[in-house]
Short mmCIF file of C-alpha atoms and ligand atoms in Angstrom, two decimals:
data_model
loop_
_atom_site.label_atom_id
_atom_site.label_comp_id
_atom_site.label_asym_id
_atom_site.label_seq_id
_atom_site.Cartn_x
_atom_site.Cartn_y
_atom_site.Cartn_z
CA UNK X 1181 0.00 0.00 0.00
CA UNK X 1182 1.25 3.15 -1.08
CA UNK X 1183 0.33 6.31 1.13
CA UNK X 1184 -1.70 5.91 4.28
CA UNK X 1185 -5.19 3.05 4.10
CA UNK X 1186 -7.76 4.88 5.89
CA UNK X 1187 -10.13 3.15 7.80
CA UNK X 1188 -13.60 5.30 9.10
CA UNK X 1189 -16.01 5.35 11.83
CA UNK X 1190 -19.55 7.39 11.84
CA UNK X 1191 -21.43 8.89 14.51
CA UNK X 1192 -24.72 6.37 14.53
CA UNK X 1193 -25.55 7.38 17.94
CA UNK X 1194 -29.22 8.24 17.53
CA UNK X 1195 -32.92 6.89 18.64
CA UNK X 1196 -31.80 3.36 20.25
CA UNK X 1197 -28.37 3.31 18.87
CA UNK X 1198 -26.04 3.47 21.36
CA UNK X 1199 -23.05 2.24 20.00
CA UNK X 1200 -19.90 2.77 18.26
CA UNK X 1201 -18.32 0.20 15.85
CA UNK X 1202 -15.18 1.01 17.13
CA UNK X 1203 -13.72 1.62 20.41
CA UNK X 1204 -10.23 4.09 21.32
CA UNK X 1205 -8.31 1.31 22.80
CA UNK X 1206 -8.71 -0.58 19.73
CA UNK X 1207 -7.81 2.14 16.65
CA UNK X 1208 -4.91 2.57 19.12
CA UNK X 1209 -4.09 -1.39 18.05
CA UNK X 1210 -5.05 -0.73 14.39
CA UNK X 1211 -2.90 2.96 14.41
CA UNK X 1212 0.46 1.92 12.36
CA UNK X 1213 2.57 2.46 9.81
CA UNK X 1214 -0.12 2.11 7.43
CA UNK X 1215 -3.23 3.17 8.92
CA UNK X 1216 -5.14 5.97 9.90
CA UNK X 1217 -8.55 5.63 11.96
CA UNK X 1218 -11.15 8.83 10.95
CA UNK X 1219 -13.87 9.16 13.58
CA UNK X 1220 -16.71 11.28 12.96
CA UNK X 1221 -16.74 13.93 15.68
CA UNK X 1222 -19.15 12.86 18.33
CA UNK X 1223 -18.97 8.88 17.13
CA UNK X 1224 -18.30 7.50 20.34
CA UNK X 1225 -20.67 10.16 22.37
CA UNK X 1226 -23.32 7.99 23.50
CA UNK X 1227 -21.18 5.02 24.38
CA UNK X 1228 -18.99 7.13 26.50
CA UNK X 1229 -15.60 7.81 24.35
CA UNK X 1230 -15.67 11.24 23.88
CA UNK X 1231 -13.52 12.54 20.92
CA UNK X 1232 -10.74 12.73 23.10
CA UNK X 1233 -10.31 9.19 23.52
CA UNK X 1234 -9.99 8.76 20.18
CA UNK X 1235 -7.30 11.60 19.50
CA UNK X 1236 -5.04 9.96 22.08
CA UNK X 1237 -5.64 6.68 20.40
CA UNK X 1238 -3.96 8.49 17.26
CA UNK X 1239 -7.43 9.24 15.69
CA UNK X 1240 -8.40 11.89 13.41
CA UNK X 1241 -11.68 13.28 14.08
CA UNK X 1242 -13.01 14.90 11.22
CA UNK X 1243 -16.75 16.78 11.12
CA UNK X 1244 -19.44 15.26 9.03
CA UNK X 1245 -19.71 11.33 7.95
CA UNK X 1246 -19.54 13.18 4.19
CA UNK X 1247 -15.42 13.58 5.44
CA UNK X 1248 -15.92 9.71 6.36
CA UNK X 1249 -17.10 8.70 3.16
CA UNK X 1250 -15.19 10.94 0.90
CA UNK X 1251 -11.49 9.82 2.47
CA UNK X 1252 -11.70 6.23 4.11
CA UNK X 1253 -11.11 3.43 2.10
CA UNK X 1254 -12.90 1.08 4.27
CA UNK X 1255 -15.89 1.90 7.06
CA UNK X 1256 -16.78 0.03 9.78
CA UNK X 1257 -20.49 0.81 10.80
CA UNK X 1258 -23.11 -0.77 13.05
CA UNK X 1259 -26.12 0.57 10.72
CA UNK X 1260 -27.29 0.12 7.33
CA UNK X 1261 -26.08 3.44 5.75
CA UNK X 1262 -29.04 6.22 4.90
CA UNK X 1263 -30.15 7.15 1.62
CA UNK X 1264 -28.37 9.86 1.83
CA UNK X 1265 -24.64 7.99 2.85
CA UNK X 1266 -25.70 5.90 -0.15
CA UNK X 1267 -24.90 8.67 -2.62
CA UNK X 1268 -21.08 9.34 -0.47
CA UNK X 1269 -19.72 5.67 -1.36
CA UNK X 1270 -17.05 5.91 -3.70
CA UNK X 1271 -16.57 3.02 -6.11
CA UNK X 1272 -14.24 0.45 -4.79
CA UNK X 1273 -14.83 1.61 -0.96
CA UNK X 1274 -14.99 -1.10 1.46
CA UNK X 1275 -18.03 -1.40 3.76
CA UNK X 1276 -18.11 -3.86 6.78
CA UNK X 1277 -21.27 -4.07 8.85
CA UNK X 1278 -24.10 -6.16 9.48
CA UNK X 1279 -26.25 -5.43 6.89
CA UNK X 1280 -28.86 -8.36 7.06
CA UNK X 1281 -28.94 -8.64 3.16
CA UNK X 1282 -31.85 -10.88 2.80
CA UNK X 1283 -34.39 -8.94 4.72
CA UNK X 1284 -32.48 -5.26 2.65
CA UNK X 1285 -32.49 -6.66 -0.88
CA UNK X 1286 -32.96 -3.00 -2.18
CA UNK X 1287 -30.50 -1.42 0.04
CA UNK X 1288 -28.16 -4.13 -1.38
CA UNK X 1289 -28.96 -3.40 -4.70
CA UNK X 1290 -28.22 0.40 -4.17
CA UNK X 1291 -24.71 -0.28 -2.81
CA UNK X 1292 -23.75 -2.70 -5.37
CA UNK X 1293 -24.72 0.06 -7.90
CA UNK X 1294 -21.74 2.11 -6.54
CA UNK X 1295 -19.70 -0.48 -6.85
CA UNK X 1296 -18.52 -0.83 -3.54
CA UNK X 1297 -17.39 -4.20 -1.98
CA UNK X 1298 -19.81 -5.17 1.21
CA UNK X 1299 -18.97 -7.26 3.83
CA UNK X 1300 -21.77 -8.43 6.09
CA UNK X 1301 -20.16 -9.76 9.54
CA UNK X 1302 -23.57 -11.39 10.92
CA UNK X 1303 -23.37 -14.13 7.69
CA UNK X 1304 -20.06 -15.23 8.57
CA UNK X 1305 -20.06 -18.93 8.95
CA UNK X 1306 -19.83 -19.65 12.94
CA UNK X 1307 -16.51 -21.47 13.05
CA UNK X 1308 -13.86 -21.82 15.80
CA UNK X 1309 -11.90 -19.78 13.47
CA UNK X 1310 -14.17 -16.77 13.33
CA UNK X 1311 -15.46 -16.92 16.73
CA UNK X 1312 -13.14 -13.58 17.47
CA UNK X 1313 -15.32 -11.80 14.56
CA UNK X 1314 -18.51 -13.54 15.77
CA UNK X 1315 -20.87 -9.87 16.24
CA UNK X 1316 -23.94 -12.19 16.45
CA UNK X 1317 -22.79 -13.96 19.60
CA UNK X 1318 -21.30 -10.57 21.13
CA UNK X 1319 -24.67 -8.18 20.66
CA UNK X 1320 -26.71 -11.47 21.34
CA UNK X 1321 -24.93 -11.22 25.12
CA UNK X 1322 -25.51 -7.97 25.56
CA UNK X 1323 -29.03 -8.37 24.42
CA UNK X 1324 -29.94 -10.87 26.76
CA UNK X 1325 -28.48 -9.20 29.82
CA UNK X 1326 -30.29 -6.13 29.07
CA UNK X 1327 -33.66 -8.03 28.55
CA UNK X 1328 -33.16 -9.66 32.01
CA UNK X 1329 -31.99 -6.40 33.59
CA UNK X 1330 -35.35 -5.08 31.60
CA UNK X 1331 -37.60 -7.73 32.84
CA UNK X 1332 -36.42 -7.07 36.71
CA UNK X 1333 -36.85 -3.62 36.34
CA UNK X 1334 -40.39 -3.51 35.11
CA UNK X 1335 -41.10 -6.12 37.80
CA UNK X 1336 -43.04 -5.18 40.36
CA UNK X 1337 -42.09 -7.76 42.44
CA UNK X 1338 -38.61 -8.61 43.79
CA UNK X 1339 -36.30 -11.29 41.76
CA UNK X 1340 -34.73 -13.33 44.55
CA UNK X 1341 -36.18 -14.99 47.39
CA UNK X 1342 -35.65 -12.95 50.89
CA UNK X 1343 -36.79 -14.01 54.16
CA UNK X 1344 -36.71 -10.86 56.11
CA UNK X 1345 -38.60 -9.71 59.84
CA UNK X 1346 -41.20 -7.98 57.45
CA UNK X 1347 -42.18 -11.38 55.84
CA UNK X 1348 -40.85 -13.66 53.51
CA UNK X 1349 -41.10 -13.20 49.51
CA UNK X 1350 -40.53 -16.19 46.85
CA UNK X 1351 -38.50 -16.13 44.05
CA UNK X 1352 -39.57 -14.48 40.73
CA UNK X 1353 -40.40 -17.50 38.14
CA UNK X 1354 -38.91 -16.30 34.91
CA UNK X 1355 -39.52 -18.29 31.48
CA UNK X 1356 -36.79 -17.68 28.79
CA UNK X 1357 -38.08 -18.78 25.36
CA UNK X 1358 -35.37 -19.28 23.37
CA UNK X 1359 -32.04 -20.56 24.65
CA UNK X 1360 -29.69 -19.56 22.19
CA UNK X 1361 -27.04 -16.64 22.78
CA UNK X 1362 -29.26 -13.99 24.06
CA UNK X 1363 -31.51 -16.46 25.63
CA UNK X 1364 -28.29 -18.43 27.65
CA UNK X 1365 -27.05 -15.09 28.44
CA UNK X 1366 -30.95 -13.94 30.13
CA UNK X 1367 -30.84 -17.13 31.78
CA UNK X 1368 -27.22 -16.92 33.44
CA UNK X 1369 -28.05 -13.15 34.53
CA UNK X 1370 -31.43 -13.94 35.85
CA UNK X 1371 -30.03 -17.30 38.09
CA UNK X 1372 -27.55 -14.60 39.37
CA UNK X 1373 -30.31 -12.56 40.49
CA UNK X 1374 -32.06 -15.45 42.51
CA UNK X 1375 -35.18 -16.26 39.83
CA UNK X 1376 -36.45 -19.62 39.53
CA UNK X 1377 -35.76 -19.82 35.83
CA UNK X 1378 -37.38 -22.11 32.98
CA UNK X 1379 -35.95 -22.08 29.74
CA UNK X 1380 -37.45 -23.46 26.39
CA UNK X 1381 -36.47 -23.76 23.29
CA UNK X 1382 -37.07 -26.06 20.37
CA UNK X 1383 -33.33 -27.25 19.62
CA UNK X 1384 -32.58 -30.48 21.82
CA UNK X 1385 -28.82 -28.81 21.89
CA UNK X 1386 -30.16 -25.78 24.62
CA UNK X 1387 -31.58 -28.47 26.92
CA UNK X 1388 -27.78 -29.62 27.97
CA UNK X 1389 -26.58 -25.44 28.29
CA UNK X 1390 -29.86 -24.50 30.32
CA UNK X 1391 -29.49 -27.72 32.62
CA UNK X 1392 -25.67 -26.63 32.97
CA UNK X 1393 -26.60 -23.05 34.44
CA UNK X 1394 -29.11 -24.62 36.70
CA UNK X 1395 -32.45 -23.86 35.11
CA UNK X 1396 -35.35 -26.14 33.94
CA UNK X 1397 -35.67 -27.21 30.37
CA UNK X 1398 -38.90 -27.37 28.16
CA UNK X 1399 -38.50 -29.08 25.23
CA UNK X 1400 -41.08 -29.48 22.65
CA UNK X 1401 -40.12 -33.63 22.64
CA UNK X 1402 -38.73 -32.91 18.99
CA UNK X 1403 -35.42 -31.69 18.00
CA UNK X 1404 -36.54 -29.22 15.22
CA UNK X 1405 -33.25 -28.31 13.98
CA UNK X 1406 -32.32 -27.43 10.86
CA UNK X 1407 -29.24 -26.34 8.36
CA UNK X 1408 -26.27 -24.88 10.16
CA UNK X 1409 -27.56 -25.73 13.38
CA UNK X 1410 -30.49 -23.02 14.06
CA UNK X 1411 -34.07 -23.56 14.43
CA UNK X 1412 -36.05 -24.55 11.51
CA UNK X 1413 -39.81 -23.58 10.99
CA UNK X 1414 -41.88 -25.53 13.08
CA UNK X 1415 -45.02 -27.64 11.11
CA UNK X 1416 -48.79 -26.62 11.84
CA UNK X 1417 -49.05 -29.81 15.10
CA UNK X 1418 -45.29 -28.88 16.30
CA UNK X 1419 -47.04 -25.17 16.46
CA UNK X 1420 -50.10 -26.83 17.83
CA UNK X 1421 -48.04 -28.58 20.56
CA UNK X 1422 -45.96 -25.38 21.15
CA UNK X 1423 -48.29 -23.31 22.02
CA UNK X 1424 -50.64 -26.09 24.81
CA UNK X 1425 -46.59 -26.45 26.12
CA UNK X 1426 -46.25 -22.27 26.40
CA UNK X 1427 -49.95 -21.50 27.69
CA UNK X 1428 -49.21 -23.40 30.81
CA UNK X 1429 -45.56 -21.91 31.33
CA UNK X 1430 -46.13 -18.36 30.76
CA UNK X 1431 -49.34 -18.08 32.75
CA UNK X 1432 -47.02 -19.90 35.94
CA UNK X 1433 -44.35 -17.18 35.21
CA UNK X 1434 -43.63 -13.64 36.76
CA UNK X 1435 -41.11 -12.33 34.14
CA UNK X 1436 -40.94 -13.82 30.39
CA UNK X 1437 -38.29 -12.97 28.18
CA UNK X 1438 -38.36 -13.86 24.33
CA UNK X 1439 -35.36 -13.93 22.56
CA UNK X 1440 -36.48 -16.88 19.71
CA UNK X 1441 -35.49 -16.34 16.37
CA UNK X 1442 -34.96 -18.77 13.14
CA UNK X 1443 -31.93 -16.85 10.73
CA UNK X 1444 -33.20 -14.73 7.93
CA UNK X 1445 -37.30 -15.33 8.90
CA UNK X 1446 -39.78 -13.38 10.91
CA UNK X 1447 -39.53 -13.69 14.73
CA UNK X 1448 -42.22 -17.41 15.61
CA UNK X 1449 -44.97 -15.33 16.83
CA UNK X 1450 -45.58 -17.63 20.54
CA UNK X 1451 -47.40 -15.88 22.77
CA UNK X 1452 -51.37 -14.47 21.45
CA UNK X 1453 -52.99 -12.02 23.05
CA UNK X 1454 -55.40 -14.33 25.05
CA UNK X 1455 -52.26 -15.68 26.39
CA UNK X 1456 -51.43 -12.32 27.47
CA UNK X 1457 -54.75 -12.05 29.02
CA UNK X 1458 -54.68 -15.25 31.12
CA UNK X 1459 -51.13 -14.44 32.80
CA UNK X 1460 -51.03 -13.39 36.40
CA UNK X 1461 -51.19 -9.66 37.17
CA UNK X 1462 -47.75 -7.77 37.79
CA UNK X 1463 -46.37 -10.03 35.06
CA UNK X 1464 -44.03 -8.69 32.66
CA UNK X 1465 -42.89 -9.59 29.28
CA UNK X 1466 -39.76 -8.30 27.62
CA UNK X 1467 -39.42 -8.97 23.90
CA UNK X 1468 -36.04 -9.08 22.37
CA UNK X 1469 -37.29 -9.69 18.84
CA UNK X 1470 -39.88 -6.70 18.84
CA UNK X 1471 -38.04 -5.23 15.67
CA UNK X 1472 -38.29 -8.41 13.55
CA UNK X 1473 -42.21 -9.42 14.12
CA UNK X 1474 -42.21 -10.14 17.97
CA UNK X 1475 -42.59 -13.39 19.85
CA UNK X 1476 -45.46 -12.08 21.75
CA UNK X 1477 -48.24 -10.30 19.28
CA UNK X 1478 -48.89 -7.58 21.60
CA UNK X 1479 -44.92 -6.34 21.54
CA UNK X 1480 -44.15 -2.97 19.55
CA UNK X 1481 -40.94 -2.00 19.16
CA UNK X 1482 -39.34 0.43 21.78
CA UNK X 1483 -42.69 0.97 23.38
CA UNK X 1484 -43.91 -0.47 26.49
CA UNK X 1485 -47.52 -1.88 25.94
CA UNK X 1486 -49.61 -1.67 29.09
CA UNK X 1487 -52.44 -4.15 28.53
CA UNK X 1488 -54.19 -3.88 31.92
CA UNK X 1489 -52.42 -6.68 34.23
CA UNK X 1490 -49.49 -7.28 32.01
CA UNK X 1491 -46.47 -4.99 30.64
CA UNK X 1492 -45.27 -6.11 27.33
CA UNK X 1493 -41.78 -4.39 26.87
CA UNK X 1494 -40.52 -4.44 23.05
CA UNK X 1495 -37.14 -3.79 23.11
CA UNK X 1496 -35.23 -3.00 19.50
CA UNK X 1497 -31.78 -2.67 20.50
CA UNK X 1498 -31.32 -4.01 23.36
CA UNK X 1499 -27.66 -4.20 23.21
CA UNK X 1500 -27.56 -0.77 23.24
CA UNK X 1501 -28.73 -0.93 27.01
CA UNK X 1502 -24.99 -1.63 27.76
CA UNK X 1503 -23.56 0.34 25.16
CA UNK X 1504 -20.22 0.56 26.66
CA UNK X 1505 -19.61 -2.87 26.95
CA UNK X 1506 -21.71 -3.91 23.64
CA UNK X 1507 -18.84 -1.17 21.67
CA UNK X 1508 -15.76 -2.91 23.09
CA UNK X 1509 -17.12 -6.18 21.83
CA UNK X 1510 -18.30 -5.36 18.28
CA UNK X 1511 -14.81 -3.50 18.24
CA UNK X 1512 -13.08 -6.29 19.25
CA UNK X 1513 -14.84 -8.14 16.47
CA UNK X 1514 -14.34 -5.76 13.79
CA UNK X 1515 -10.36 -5.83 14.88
CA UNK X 1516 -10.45 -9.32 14.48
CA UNK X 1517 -12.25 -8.98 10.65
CA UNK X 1518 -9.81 -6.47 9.61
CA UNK X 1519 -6.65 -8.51 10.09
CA UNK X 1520 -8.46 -10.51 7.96
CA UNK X 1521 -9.17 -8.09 5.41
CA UNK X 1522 -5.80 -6.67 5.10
CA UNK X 1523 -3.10 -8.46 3.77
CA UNK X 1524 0.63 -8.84 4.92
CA UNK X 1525 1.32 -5.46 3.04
CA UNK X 1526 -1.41 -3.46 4.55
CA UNK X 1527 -3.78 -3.92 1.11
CA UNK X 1528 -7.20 -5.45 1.13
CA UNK X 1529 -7.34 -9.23 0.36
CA UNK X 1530 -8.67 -10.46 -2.55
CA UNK X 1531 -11.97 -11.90 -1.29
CA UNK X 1532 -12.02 -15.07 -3.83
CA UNK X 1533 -9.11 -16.54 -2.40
CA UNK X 1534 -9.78 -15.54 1.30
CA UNK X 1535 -12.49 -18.05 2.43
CA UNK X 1536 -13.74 -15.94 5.55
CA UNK X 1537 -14.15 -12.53 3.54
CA UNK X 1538 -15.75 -14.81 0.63
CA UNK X 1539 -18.04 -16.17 3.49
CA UNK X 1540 -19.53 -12.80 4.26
CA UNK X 1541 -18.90 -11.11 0.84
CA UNK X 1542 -22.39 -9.38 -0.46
CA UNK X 1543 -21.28 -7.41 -3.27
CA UNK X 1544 -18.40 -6.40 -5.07
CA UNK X 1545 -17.42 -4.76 -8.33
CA UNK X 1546 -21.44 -4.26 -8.84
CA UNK X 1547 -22.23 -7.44 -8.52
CA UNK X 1548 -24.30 -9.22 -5.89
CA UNK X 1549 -22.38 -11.78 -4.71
CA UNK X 1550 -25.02 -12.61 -1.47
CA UNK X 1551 -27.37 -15.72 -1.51
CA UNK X 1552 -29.38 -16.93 1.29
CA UNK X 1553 -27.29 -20.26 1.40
CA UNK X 1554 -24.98 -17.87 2.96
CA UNK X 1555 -27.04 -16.98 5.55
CA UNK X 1556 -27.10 -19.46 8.97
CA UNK X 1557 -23.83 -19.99 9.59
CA UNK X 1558 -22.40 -23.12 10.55
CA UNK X 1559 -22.12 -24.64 14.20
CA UNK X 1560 -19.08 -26.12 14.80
P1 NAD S 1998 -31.09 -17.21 17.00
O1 NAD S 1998 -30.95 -15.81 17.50
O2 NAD S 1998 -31.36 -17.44 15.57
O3 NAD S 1998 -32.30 -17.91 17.83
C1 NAD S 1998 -32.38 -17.84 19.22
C2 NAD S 1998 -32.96 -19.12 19.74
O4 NAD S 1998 -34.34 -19.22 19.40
C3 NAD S 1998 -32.29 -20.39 19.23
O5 NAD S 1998 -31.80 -21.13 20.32
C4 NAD S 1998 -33.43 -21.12 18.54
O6 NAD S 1998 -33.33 -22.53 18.67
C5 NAD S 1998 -34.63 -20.59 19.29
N1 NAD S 1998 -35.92 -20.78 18.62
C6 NAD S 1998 -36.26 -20.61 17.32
N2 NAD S 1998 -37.57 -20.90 17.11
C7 NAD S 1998 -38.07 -21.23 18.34
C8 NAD S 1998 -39.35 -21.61 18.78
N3 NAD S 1998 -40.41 -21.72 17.96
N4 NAD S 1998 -39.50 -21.90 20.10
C9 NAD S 1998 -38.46 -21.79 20.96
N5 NAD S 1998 -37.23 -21.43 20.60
C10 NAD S 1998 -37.02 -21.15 19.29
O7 NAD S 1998 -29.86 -18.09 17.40
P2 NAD S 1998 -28.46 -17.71 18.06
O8 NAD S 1998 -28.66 -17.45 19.49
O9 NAD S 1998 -27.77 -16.67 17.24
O10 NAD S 1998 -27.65 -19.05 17.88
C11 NAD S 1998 -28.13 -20.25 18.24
C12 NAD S 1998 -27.40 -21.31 17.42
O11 NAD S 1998 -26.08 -20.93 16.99
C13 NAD S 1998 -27.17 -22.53 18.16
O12 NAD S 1998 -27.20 -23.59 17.25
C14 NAD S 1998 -25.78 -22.34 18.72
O13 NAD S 1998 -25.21 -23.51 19.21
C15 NAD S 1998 -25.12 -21.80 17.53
N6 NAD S 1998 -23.89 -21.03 17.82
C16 NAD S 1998 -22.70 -21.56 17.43
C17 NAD S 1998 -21.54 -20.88 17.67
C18 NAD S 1998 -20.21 -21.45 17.27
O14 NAD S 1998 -19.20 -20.88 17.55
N7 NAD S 1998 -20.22 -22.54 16.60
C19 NAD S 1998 -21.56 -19.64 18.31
C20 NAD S 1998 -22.79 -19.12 18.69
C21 NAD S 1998 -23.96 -19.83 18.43
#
């Protein structure tokens, strides 16, 4: 590489973004010979790395995310881009984010148009060898921790059990549906906190990593897995099933906290309205998947639905509830990416002979290089 390979970060701290792709103490790692880190001004505000941070890190922080656009040759972003950063790409600039291609086809299209290569981190296959990159699993943790925090919160009632002179109180009963990242991660933090905790969750895999954080399964008495490991759709009687298995759990349960998902699909809509109705008053629900459908039908994204007896709390982003914590981790992920992406010499790495950035590659050269087969990931 000839001259200095500039590598930008925007300011996408608004609404329920809290974040920052990347944090000071890592452009300090990145800040070489051949690299220089441009941070929007303001880009690590709401996470709490004020521009500062990023000057002593060896940053430049330049004004508007036009500056970003028009000098880095690759940005590292949490967001899809606006309509309006659409028309700043510059042919040949490389994008890295998670860009959920299949549910953004037109956003995908618009980007290829410019000719810019995309990277999509959330599609890379999940292999011991990109576990370092793995931004699912890291937002997923701090997803789930925030739900549970959420759930307590909105709780009237206390989360552990306490024997005190004023009485004794019982221990919340919280029901996790679905045990994957987030779900593992609402389940540890919730334990901590002294609920009795259920967990269920169709894959016969989460029965063995519930039981080992000492929580009570519910299985469905079918392993409904499919490709890469993930969830498949469940059939019309598995639904059937489901749902006579759920009815009795949730209406038992103080706190509820949905976190299911199947890759690249609408959110398994699990818990109606008449459920909702039939649960005990004071309960809450907090609904990580609000954004993409909901697992409860009454959930609406970043809103908290009062429906009489029951709170339904529809949480979008709920990684940004730590977003301190959730930045150091995508950064940490996006470090690990870009020592993929650049080669020995500091240059970007041709993406057809580099099997991770071929992975995650969405377009390139104008061409859409993304298909759904991509999508899933692999459980190793
Ligand atoms: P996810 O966000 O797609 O789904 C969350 C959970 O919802 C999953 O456990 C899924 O089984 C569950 N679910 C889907 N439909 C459901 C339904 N109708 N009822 C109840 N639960 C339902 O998944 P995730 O948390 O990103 O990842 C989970 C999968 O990824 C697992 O297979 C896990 O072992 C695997 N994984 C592998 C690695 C690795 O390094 N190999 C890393 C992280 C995760």
């Amino acid at each position: 590489m000839t001259g200095l390979l500039g590598i930008g970060i925007l300011r996408e701290c608004s609404g329920s973004e809290k974040r920052v792709a990347l944090v000071p103490a890592d452009v300090k790692k990145l800040k070489g010979n051949h690299v220089k880190v441009l941070v929007e001004t303001g880009a690590g505000s709401c996470s709490f790395h004020p521009d500062s941070e990023y000057l002593d890190a060896g940053a430049e922080i330049v004004p508007t995310a036009g500056d970003v656009y028009s000098r880095a040759d690759i940005i590292s972003m949490l967001q899809k881009p606006s309509a309006d950063d659409i028309m700043h790409i510059r042919s040949g600039q490389i994008l890295v984010a998670s860009f959920h291609p299949s549910k953004f086809p037109g956003l995908i299209d618009n980007i290829a148009k410019r000719n810019a290569v995309m990277y999509s981190m959330e599609i890379l296959p999940r292999t011991a060898g990109t576990q370092s990159m793995d931004v699912l699993s890291s937002q997923s943790s701090a997803s789930g921790y925030s739900a549970a925090i959420a759930g307590a919160r909105f709780s009237p009632r206390f989360v552990p059990m306490l024997h005190t002179s004023s009485g004794a109180i019982r221990a919340a009963s919280v029901l996790v549906i679905g045990a994957g990242v987030a779900g593992l991660m609402a389940v540890a933090t919730m334990k901590r906190l002294g609920a009795d905790v259920a967990a269920y969750d169709v894959r016969k895999a989460a029965e063995e990593e519930v039981r080992s954080l000492g929580a009570d399964f519910i299985g469905l008495g079918v392993d409904a897995v499919g490709a890469g490991g993930y969830a498949r759709d469940l059939t019309h009687g598995e639904r059937m099933l489901e749902r006579e298995i759920l009815e009795r759990a949730v209406q038992k349960s103080d706190i509820v906290i949905c976190t299911a998902g199947v890759p690249g699909k609408t959110a398994p809509m699990m818990i109606s309205r008449e459920m909702v109705m039939k649960m005990k008053p004071g309960s809450v629900i907090v609904d990580t998947m609000a954004d993409s459908g909901g697992n409860c039908e009454l959930s609406r994204s970043d809103k908290v639905v009062d429906s009489g007896n029951v709170k339904i709390v529809g949480i979008s982003n709920a990684h940004s509830c730590v977003p301190m914590d959730a930045s150091s981790m995508h950064s940490v992920n996006v470090l690990s990416f870009i020592s993929v992406l650049l080669d020995d010499h500091m240059n970007p790495a041709d993406p057809e002979r580099q099997e991770i950035l071929n992975s995650c590659l969405v377009c390139r050269d104008g061409e859409i290089r993304f298909n759904s087969g991509k999508e899933g990931g692999n459980d190793s």
